[in-house]
PDB file of C-alpha atoms and ligand atoms in Angstrom:
ATOM      1  CA  UNK A   7      -0.010  -0.103   0.084  1.00  0.00           C
ATOM      2  CA  UNK A   8       2.817   2.248   0.984  1.00  0.00           C
ATOM      3  CA  UNK A   9       4.394   2.159  -2.678  1.00  0.00           C
ATOM      4  CA  UNK A  10       0.940   2.860  -4.463  1.00  0.00           C
ATOM      5  CA  UNK A  11       0.557   5.860  -1.955  1.00  0.00           C
ATOM      6  CA  UNK A  12       3.918   7.005  -2.552  1.00  0.00           C
ATOM      7  CA  UNK A  13       3.592   6.830  -6.056  1.00  0.00           C
ATOM      8  CA  UNK A  14       0.200   8.580  -6.137  1.00  0.00           C
ATOM      9  CA  UNK A  15       1.635  11.382  -3.902  1.00  0.00           C
ATOM     10  CA  UNK A  16       4.689  11.824  -6.399  1.00  0.00           C
ATOM     11  CA  UNK A  17       2.320  12.101  -9.246  1.00  0.00           C
ATOM     12  CA  UNK A  18       0.664  14.733  -7.295  1.00  0.00           C
ATOM     13  CA  UNK A  19       3.696  16.562  -6.163  1.00  0.00           C
ATOM     14  CA  UNK A  20       4.941  16.996  -9.831  1.00  0.00           C
ATOM     15  CA  UNK A  21       1.236  18.068 -10.789  1.00  0.00           C
ATOM     16  CA  UNK A  22       1.491  20.380  -8.165  1.00  0.00           C
ATOM     17  CA  UNK A  23       4.693  21.689  -8.794  1.00  0.00           C
ATOM     18  CA  UNK A  24       3.917  22.300 -12.541  1.00  0.00           C
ATOM     19  CA  UNK A  25       0.366  23.746 -12.426  1.00  0.00           C
ATOM     20  CA  UNK A  26       0.407  25.278  -8.972  1.00  0.00           C
ATOM     21  CA  UNK A  27      -2.873  25.439  -6.731  1.00  0.00           C
ATOM     22  CA  UNK A  28      -5.887  25.142  -9.015  1.00  0.00           C
ATOM     23  CA  UNK A  29      -8.485  27.188  -6.756  1.00  0.00           C
ATOM     24  CA  UNK A  30     -11.250  24.837  -7.679  1.00  0.00           C
ATOM     25  CA  UNK A  31     -14.094  24.844  -7.678  1.00  0.00           C
ATOM     26  CA  UNK A  32     -14.381  28.410  -9.028  1.00  0.00           C
ATOM     27  CA  UNK A  33     -17.842  29.534  -7.273  1.00  0.00           C
ATOM     28  CA  UNK A  34     -18.661  32.079  -4.764  1.00  0.00           C
ATOM     29  CA  UNK A  35     -20.838  29.990  -2.783  1.00  0.00           C
ATOM     30  CA  UNK A  36     -21.698  25.963  -2.196  1.00  0.00           C
ATOM     31  CA  UNK A  37     -25.044  26.620  -4.097  1.00  0.00           C
ATOM     32  CA  UNK A  38     -22.738  28.166  -7.020  1.00  0.00           C
ATOM     33  CA  UNK A  39     -20.783  25.076  -7.027  1.00  0.00           C
ATOM     34  CA  UNK A  40     -23.990  22.772  -7.087  1.00  0.00           C
ATOM     35  CA  UNK A  41     -25.366  24.712 -10.385  1.00  0.00           C
ATOM     36  CA  UNK A  42     -21.975  24.430 -11.791  1.00  0.00           C
ATOM     37  CA  UNK A  43     -21.534  20.785 -11.337  1.00  0.00           C
ATOM     38  CA  UNK A  44     -24.726  20.246 -13.103  1.00  0.00           C
ATOM     39  CA  UNK A  45     -23.883  22.767 -15.820  1.00  0.00           C
ATOM     40  CA  UNK A  46     -20.505  21.422 -16.732  1.00  0.00           C
ATOM     41  CA  UNK A  47     -22.142  17.924 -17.515  1.00  0.00           C
ATOM     42  CA  UNK A  48     -20.647  17.151 -20.904  1.00  0.00           C
ATOM     43  CA  UNK A  49     -19.430  20.795 -21.682  1.00  0.00           C
ATOM     44  CA  UNK A  50     -16.212  22.686 -21.474  1.00  0.00           C
ATOM     45  CA  UNK A  51     -15.712  25.429 -18.019  1.00  0.00           C
ATOM     46  CA  UNK A  52     -15.973  28.332 -20.530  1.00  0.00           C
ATOM     47  CA  UNK A  53     -19.543  27.378 -21.544  1.00  0.00           C
ATOM     48  CA  UNK A  54     -20.472  27.291 -17.653  1.00  0.00           C
ATOM     49  CA  UNK A  55     -18.930  30.463 -16.979  1.00  0.00           C
ATOM     50  CA  UNK A  56     -21.368  32.204 -19.500  1.00  0.00           C
ATOM     51  CA  UNK A  57     -24.450  30.428 -18.399  1.00  0.00           C
ATOM     52  CA  UNK A  58     -23.635  31.228 -14.695  1.00  0.00           C
ATOM     53  CA  UNK A  59     -23.165  34.709 -15.819  1.00  0.00           C
ATOM     54  CA  UNK A  60     -26.415  34.882 -17.481  1.00  0.00           C
ATOM     55  CA  UNK A  61     -28.292  33.479 -14.313  1.00  0.00           C
ATOM     56  CA  UNK A  62     -26.657  36.460 -12.336  1.00  0.00           C
ATOM     57  CA  UNK A  63     -27.658  38.925 -14.555  1.00  0.00           C
ATOM     58  CA  UNK A  64     -31.195  37.463 -14.451  1.00  0.00           C
ATOM     59  CA  UNK A  65     -31.006  37.422 -10.958  1.00  0.00           C
ATOM     60  CA  UNK A  66     -31.901  33.785 -10.983  1.00  0.00           C
ATOM     61  CA  UNK A  67     -28.675  32.054  -9.605  1.00  0.00           C
ATOM     62  CA  UNK A  68     -29.618  32.249  -5.961  1.00  0.00           C
ATOM     63  CA  UNK A  69     -31.415  29.730  -4.526  1.00  0.00           C
ATOM     64  CA  UNK A  70     -35.098  31.132  -3.709  1.00  0.00           C
ATOM     65  CA  UNK A  71     -35.221  33.011  -7.188  1.00  0.00           C
ATOM     66  CA  UNK A  72     -34.347  29.659  -8.878  1.00  0.00           C
ATOM     67  CA  UNK A  73     -37.150  27.889  -7.060  1.00  0.00           C
ATOM     68  CA  UNK A  74     -39.609  30.314  -8.273  1.00  0.00           C
ATOM     69  CA  UNK A  75     -38.275  30.429 -11.898  1.00  0.00           C
ATOM     70  CA  UNK A  76     -40.142  28.549 -14.639  1.00  0.00           C
ATOM     71  CA  UNK A  77     -37.774  25.575 -16.039  1.00  0.00           C
ATOM     72  CA  UNK A  78     -38.114  27.260 -19.614  1.00  0.00           C
ATOM     73  CA  UNK A  79     -36.908  30.462 -18.327  1.00  0.00           C
ATOM     74  CA  UNK A  80     -33.820  28.844 -16.721  1.00  0.00           C
ATOM     75  CA  UNK A  81     -33.256  27.206 -20.029  1.00  0.00           C
ATOM     76  CA  UNK A  82     -32.877  29.930 -22.036  1.00  0.00           C
ATOM     77  CA  UNK A  83     -30.297  31.539 -19.639  1.00  0.00           C
ATOM     78  CA  UNK A  84     -28.213  28.210 -19.881  1.00  0.00           C
ATOM     79  CA  UNK A  85     -28.068  27.680 -23.144  1.00  0.00           C
ATOM     80  CA  UNK A  86     -24.473  27.942 -23.817  1.00  0.00           C
ATOM     81  CA  UNK A  87     -23.976  24.572 -21.734  1.00  0.00           C
ATOM     82  CA  UNK A  88     -25.883  22.649 -24.725  1.00  0.00           C
ATOM     83  CA  UNK A  89     -28.503  20.013 -23.355  1.00  0.00           C
ATOM     84  CA  UNK A  90     -30.015  23.102 -21.552  1.00  0.00           C
ATOM     85  CA  UNK A  91     -33.512  21.799 -21.133  1.00  0.00           C
ATOM     86  CA  UNK A  92     -32.350  18.832 -19.587  1.00  0.00           C
ATOM     87  CA  UNK A  93     -30.122  20.788 -17.544  1.00  0.00           C
ATOM     88  CA  UNK A  94     -32.610  23.387 -16.499  1.00  0.00           C
ATOM     89  CA  UNK A  95     -34.819  20.095 -15.443  1.00  0.00           C
ATOM     90  CA  UNK A  96     -32.057  18.639 -13.288  1.00  0.00           C
ATOM     91  CA  UNK A  97     -31.457  22.211 -11.554  1.00  0.00           C
ATOM     92  CA  UNK A  98     -35.318  22.548 -11.146  1.00  0.00           C
ATOM     93  CA  UNK A  99     -35.508  18.867  -9.561  1.00  0.00           C
ATOM     94  CA  UNK A 100     -32.483  19.824  -7.094  1.00  0.00           C
ATOM     95  CA  UNK A 101     -33.941  23.249  -5.992  1.00  0.00           C
ATOM     96  CA  UNK A 102     -37.450  21.667  -5.372  1.00  0.00           C
ATOM     97  CA  UNK A 103     -35.946  18.763  -3.505  1.00  0.00           C
ATOM     98  CA  UNK A 104     -34.351  21.052  -1.252  1.00  0.00           C
ATOM     99  CA  UNK A 105     -37.158  23.206  -0.666  1.00  0.00           C
ATOM    100  CA  UNK A 106     -39.450  20.158  -0.111  1.00  0.00           C
ATOM    101  CA  UNK A 107     -37.644  18.385   2.197  1.00  0.00           C
ATOM    102  CA  UNK A 108     -34.945  21.133   3.776  1.00  0.00           C
ATOM    103  CA  UNK A 109     -37.040  24.253   3.579  1.00  0.00           C
ATOM    104  CA  UNK A 110     -34.398  25.359   1.608  1.00  0.00           C
ATOM    105  CA  UNK A 111     -31.828  25.445   4.479  1.00  0.00           C
ATOM    106  CA  UNK A 112     -28.765  24.392   2.273  1.00  0.00           C
ATOM    107  CA  UNK A 113     -26.268  24.238   5.216  1.00  0.00           C
ATOM    108  CA  UNK A 114     -28.369  21.689   7.016  1.00  0.00           C
ATOM    109  CA  UNK A 115     -28.648  19.735   4.040  1.00  0.00           C
ATOM    110  CA  UNK A 116     -24.933  19.351   3.178  1.00  0.00           C
ATOM    111  CA  UNK A 117     -24.110  19.077   6.712  1.00  0.00           C
ATOM    112  CA  UNK A 118     -25.162  15.312   6.626  1.00  0.00           C
ATOM    113  CA  UNK A 119     -23.182  12.073   6.969  1.00  0.00           C
ATOM    114  CA  UNK A 120     -21.338  11.741   3.667  1.00  0.00           C
ATOM    115  CA  UNK A 121     -22.922   8.445   2.898  1.00  0.00           C
ATOM    116  CA  UNK A 122     -26.649   9.700   3.522  1.00  0.00           C
ATOM    117  CA  UNK A 123     -26.039  12.878   1.428  1.00  0.00           C
ATOM    118  CA  UNK A 124     -24.554  11.006  -1.348  1.00  0.00           C
ATOM    119  CA  UNK A 125     -27.578   8.644  -1.649  1.00  0.00           C
ATOM    120  CA  UNK A 126     -29.983  11.632  -1.553  1.00  0.00           C
ATOM    121  CA  UNK A 127     -28.387  13.360  -4.069  1.00  0.00           C
ATOM    122  CA  UNK A 128     -28.000  10.043  -6.438  1.00  0.00           C
ATOM    123  CA  UNK A 129     -31.595   9.782  -6.187  1.00  0.00           C
ATOM    124  CA  UNK A 130     -32.431  12.776  -8.109  1.00  0.00           C
ATOM    125  CA  UNK A 131     -33.101  13.069 -11.586  1.00  0.00           C
ATOM    126  CA  UNK A 132     -29.951  13.420 -13.993  1.00  0.00           C
ATOM    127  CA  UNK A 133     -27.464  13.402 -11.117  1.00  0.00           C
ATOM    128  CA  UNK A 134     -24.972  10.748 -11.443  1.00  0.00           C
ATOM    129  CA  UNK A 135     -21.668   9.829  -9.325  1.00  0.00           C
ATOM    130  CA  UNK A 136     -19.262  12.373 -11.007  1.00  0.00           C
ATOM    131  CA  UNK A 137     -21.809  15.110 -10.246  1.00  0.00           C
ATOM    132  CA  UNK A 138     -22.854  14.227  -7.043  1.00  0.00           C
ATOM    133  CA  UNK A 139     -19.321  13.528  -5.996  1.00  0.00           C
ATOM    134  CA  UNK A 140     -18.062  16.925  -6.987  1.00  0.00           C
ATOM    135  CA  UNK A 141     -21.071  18.305  -5.115  1.00  0.00           C
ATOM    136  CA  UNK A 142     -20.105  16.515  -1.833  1.00  0.00           C
ATOM    137  CA  UNK A 143     -16.259  17.681  -2.095  1.00  0.00           C
ATOM    138  CA  UNK A 144     -16.502  20.699  -3.443  1.00  0.00           C
ATOM    139  CA  UNK A 145     -19.593  22.336  -2.005  1.00  0.00           C
ATOM    140  CA  UNK A 146     -19.818  20.268   1.397  1.00  0.00           C
ATOM    141  CA  UNK A 147     -16.330  19.841   1.855  1.00  0.00           C
ATOM    142  CA  UNK A 148     -16.742  16.134   2.506  1.00  0.00           C
ATOM    143  CA  UNK A 149     -13.537  13.643   1.865  1.00  0.00           C
ATOM    144  CA  UNK A 150     -14.652  12.016  -1.319  1.00  0.00           C
ATOM    145  CA  UNK A 151     -12.572  11.699  -4.518  1.00  0.00           C
ATOM    146  CA  UNK A 152     -13.989  12.597  -7.920  1.00  0.00           C
ATOM    147  CA  UNK A 153     -12.925  10.864 -10.896  1.00  0.00           C
ATOM    148  CA  UNK A 154     -13.687  11.288 -14.381  1.00  0.00           C
ATOM    149  CA  UNK A 155     -12.971  10.528 -18.001  1.00  0.00           C
ATOM    150  CA  UNK A 156      -9.458  12.302 -17.490  1.00  0.00           C
ATOM    151  CA  UNK A 157      -8.695  10.321 -14.739  1.00  0.00           C
ATOM    152  CA  UNK A 158      -9.308   7.154 -16.578  1.00  0.00           C
ATOM    153  CA  UNK A 159      -7.133   8.039 -19.583  1.00  0.00           C
ATOM    154  CA  UNK A 160      -4.140   9.337 -17.567  1.00  0.00           C
ATOM    155  CA  UNK A 161      -4.069   6.751 -15.054  1.00  0.00           C
ATOM    156  CA  UNK A 162      -4.189   3.952 -17.946  1.00  0.00           C
ATOM    157  CA  UNK A 163      -1.499   5.518 -19.782  1.00  0.00           C
ATOM    158  CA  UNK A 164       0.541   5.329 -16.723  1.00  0.00           C
ATOM    159  CA  UNK A 165       0.050   1.965 -16.583  1.00  0.00           C
ATOM    160  CA  UNK A 166      -1.730   2.124 -13.239  1.00  0.00           C
ATOM    161  CA  UNK A 167      -5.239   1.288 -14.264  1.00  0.00           C
ATOM    162  CA  UNK A 168      -6.500  -1.417 -16.734  1.00  0.00           C
ATOM    163  CA  UNK A 169      -7.944  -0.138 -19.769  1.00  0.00           C
ATOM    164  CA  UNK A 170     -11.689  -1.005 -18.494  1.00  0.00           C
ATOM    165  CA  UNK A 171     -12.526   0.194 -15.107  1.00  0.00           C
ATOM    166  CA  UNK A 172     -15.465   1.506 -13.553  1.00  0.00           C
ATOM    167  CA  UNK A 173     -16.152   4.909 -11.850  1.00  0.00           C
ATOM    168  CA  UNK A 174     -16.676   3.313  -8.526  1.00  0.00           C
ATOM    169  CA  UNK A 175     -13.095   0.861  -9.080  1.00  0.00           C
ATOM    170  CA  UNK A 176     -11.038   3.956  -9.668  1.00  0.00           C
ATOM    171  CA  UNK A 177     -12.850   6.187  -6.868  1.00  0.00           C
ATOM    172  CA  UNK A 178     -11.926   3.397  -4.470  1.00  0.00           C
ATOM    173  CA  UNK A 179      -8.322   2.974  -5.666  1.00  0.00           C
ATOM    174  CA  UNK A 180      -7.885   6.719  -4.714  1.00  0.00           C
ATOM    175  CA  UNK A 181      -9.593   6.513  -1.436  1.00  0.00           C
ATOM    176  CA  UNK A 182      -7.860   3.399  -0.473  1.00  0.00           C
ATOM    177  CA  UNK A 183      -4.442   4.527  -1.180  1.00  0.00           C
ATOM    178  CA  UNK A 184      -4.490   8.207  -0.116  1.00  0.00           C
ATOM    179  CA  UNK A 185      -4.412   9.778   3.096  1.00  0.00           C
ATOM    180  CA  UNK A 186      -8.263  10.851   3.407  1.00  0.00           C
ATOM    181  CA  UNK A 187      -7.783  14.918   3.501  1.00  0.00           C
ATOM    182  CA  UNK A 188     -10.662  17.046   1.700  1.00  0.00           C
ATOM    183  CA  UNK A 189      -7.955  19.371   0.692  1.00  0.00           C
ATOM    184  CA  UNK A 190      -5.734  16.648  -0.809  1.00  0.00           C
ATOM    185  CA  UNK A 191      -8.780  15.388  -2.754  1.00  0.00           C
ATOM    186  CA  UNK A 192      -9.887  18.754  -3.905  1.00  0.00           C
ATOM    187  CA  UNK A 193      -6.549  19.765  -5.341  1.00  0.00           C
ATOM    188  CA  UNK A 194      -5.583  16.170  -6.740  1.00  0.00           C
ATOM    189  CA  UNK A 195      -8.910  15.920  -8.874  1.00  0.00           C
ATOM    190  CA  UNK A 196      -8.289  19.668  -9.908  1.00  0.00           C
ATOM    191  CA  UNK A 197      -4.770  18.701 -10.963  1.00  0.00           C
ATOM    192  CA  UNK A 198      -5.702  15.961 -13.089  1.00  0.00           C
ATOM    193  CA  UNK A 199      -8.245  17.920 -14.832  1.00  0.00           C
ATOM    194  CA  UNK A 200      -5.682  20.329 -15.765  1.00  0.00           C
ATOM    195  CA  UNK A 201      -3.451  17.620 -16.998  1.00  0.00           C
ATOM    196  CA  UNK A 202      -6.286  16.320 -19.237  1.00  0.00           C
ATOM    197  CA  UNK A 203      -7.508  19.471 -20.356  1.00  0.00           C
ATOM    198  CA  UNK A 204      -4.138  20.859 -21.192  1.00  0.00           C
ATOM    199  CA  UNK A 205      -1.742  18.246 -22.145  1.00  0.00           C
ATOM    200  CA  UNK A 206      -2.847  14.566 -22.147  1.00  0.00           C
ATOM    201  CA  UNK A 207      -5.193  14.911 -24.836  1.00  0.00           C
ATOM    202  CA  UNK A 208      -7.050  12.140 -26.215  1.00  0.00           C
ATOM    203  CA  UNK A 209      -5.353  12.271 -29.525  1.00  0.00           C
ATOM    204  CA  UNK A 210      -2.165  13.352 -29.734  1.00  0.00           C
ATOM    205  CA  UNK A 211      -0.984  13.822 -26.089  1.00  0.00           C
ATOM    206  CA  UNK A 212       1.569  16.757 -25.531  1.00  0.00           C
ATOM    207  CA  UNK A 213       3.863  14.353 -23.670  1.00  0.00           C
ATOM    208  CA  UNK A 214       7.185  16.375 -24.256  1.00  0.00           C
ATOM    209  CA  UNK A 215       5.735  19.217 -22.155  1.00  0.00           C
ATOM    210  CA  UNK A 216       4.050  16.621 -19.409  1.00  0.00           C
ATOM    211  CA  UNK A 217       5.006  16.905 -15.879  1.00  0.00           C
ATOM    212  CA  UNK A 218       4.832  13.221 -15.628  1.00  0.00           C
ATOM    213  CA  UNK A 219       6.703  11.816 -18.817  1.00  0.00           C
ATOM    214  CA  UNK A 220      10.147  11.200 -17.268  1.00  0.00           C
ATOM    215  CA  UNK A 221       9.466  11.073 -13.634  1.00  0.00           C
ATOM    216  CA  UNK A 222       6.564   8.401 -13.849  1.00  0.00           C
ATOM    217  CA  UNK A 223       8.141   6.456 -16.997  1.00  0.00           C
ATOM    218  CA  UNK A 224       5.012   6.756 -18.678  1.00  0.00           C
ATOM    219  CA  UNK A 225       4.793   4.063 -21.052  1.00  0.00           C
ATOM    220  CA  UNK A 226       2.480   5.587 -23.425  1.00  0.00           C
ATOM    221  CA  UNK A 227       4.634   8.468 -23.861  1.00  0.00           C
ATOM    222  CA  UNK A 228       7.081   6.922 -26.418  1.00  0.00           C
ATOM    223  CA  UNK A 229       6.680   7.951 -29.869  1.00  0.00           C
ATOM    224  CA  UNK A 230       3.592   9.850 -29.480  1.00  0.00           C
ATOM    225  CA  UNK A 231       4.669  13.355 -29.776  1.00  0.00           C
ATOM    226  CA  UNK A 232       2.779  15.723 -32.036  1.00  0.00           C
TER     227      UNK A 232
HETATM  228  S1  SF4 B  19       3.563  11.367 -20.696  1.00  0.00           S
HETATM  229 FE1  SF4 B  19       2.080  11.918 -22.465  1.00  0.00          FE
HETATM  230  S2  SF4 B  19       0.536  10.086 -22.321  1.00  0.00           S
HETATM  231 FE2  SF4 B  19       1.932  10.345 -20.360  1.00  0.00          FE
HETATM  232  S3  SF4 B  19       0.579  11.251 -18.804  1.00  0.00           S
HETATM  233 FE3  SF4 B  19       1.928  12.779 -19.809  1.00  0.00          FE
HETATM  234  S4  SF4 B  19       0.778  13.313 -21.858  1.00  0.00           S
HETATM  235 FE4  SF4 B  19      -0.370  11.691 -21.107  1.00  0.00          FE
END
């Protein structure tokens, strides 16, 4: 276990030294994190930023106002995030749940034990594990590791994951082999996203500039320069 933990922490340290602190999640409140976690599904963050700006300008980002807004009205404001009708429905589902079950007390909702909170969120329409875990980690400060397609690609290329591995298996791997710390989980996921977004592309990864190439002997990097 310690060898695996050492390797994971070495990867983390190289990424941190290269990218620096990511300051993730970029939001002004836990509720804004939750909205962003839904809006970012299958779309780049810059699209989310535009949609959140639209919601703010319309004074519909905040919790009670969004509850009173029509789904159609929300959909029009979040068009930049694609799938806007579906995402508006998800937002309304979440905000309605919080009003109906918690009288809109977000702090009370987020302070619950992690397993209970996770299972409640997973029951809501359209919220999958990645979205829910992002909410748990970045809005509720609960110690859970968020994994995604970048995680799968990078750690497979590093020879750590098999080609086919489930979301749960990836998550358990990190949770079992890293010290359980919110700050570490927060930064590590953000650094993986930075590497996947900027360097370890699906096609033609920019291995020459990758902070993991030499230190981690990435077997995938050979002869794959652009
Ligand atoms: S060396 Fe290349 S393939 Fe390996 S993690 Fe870095 S960018 Fe990805």
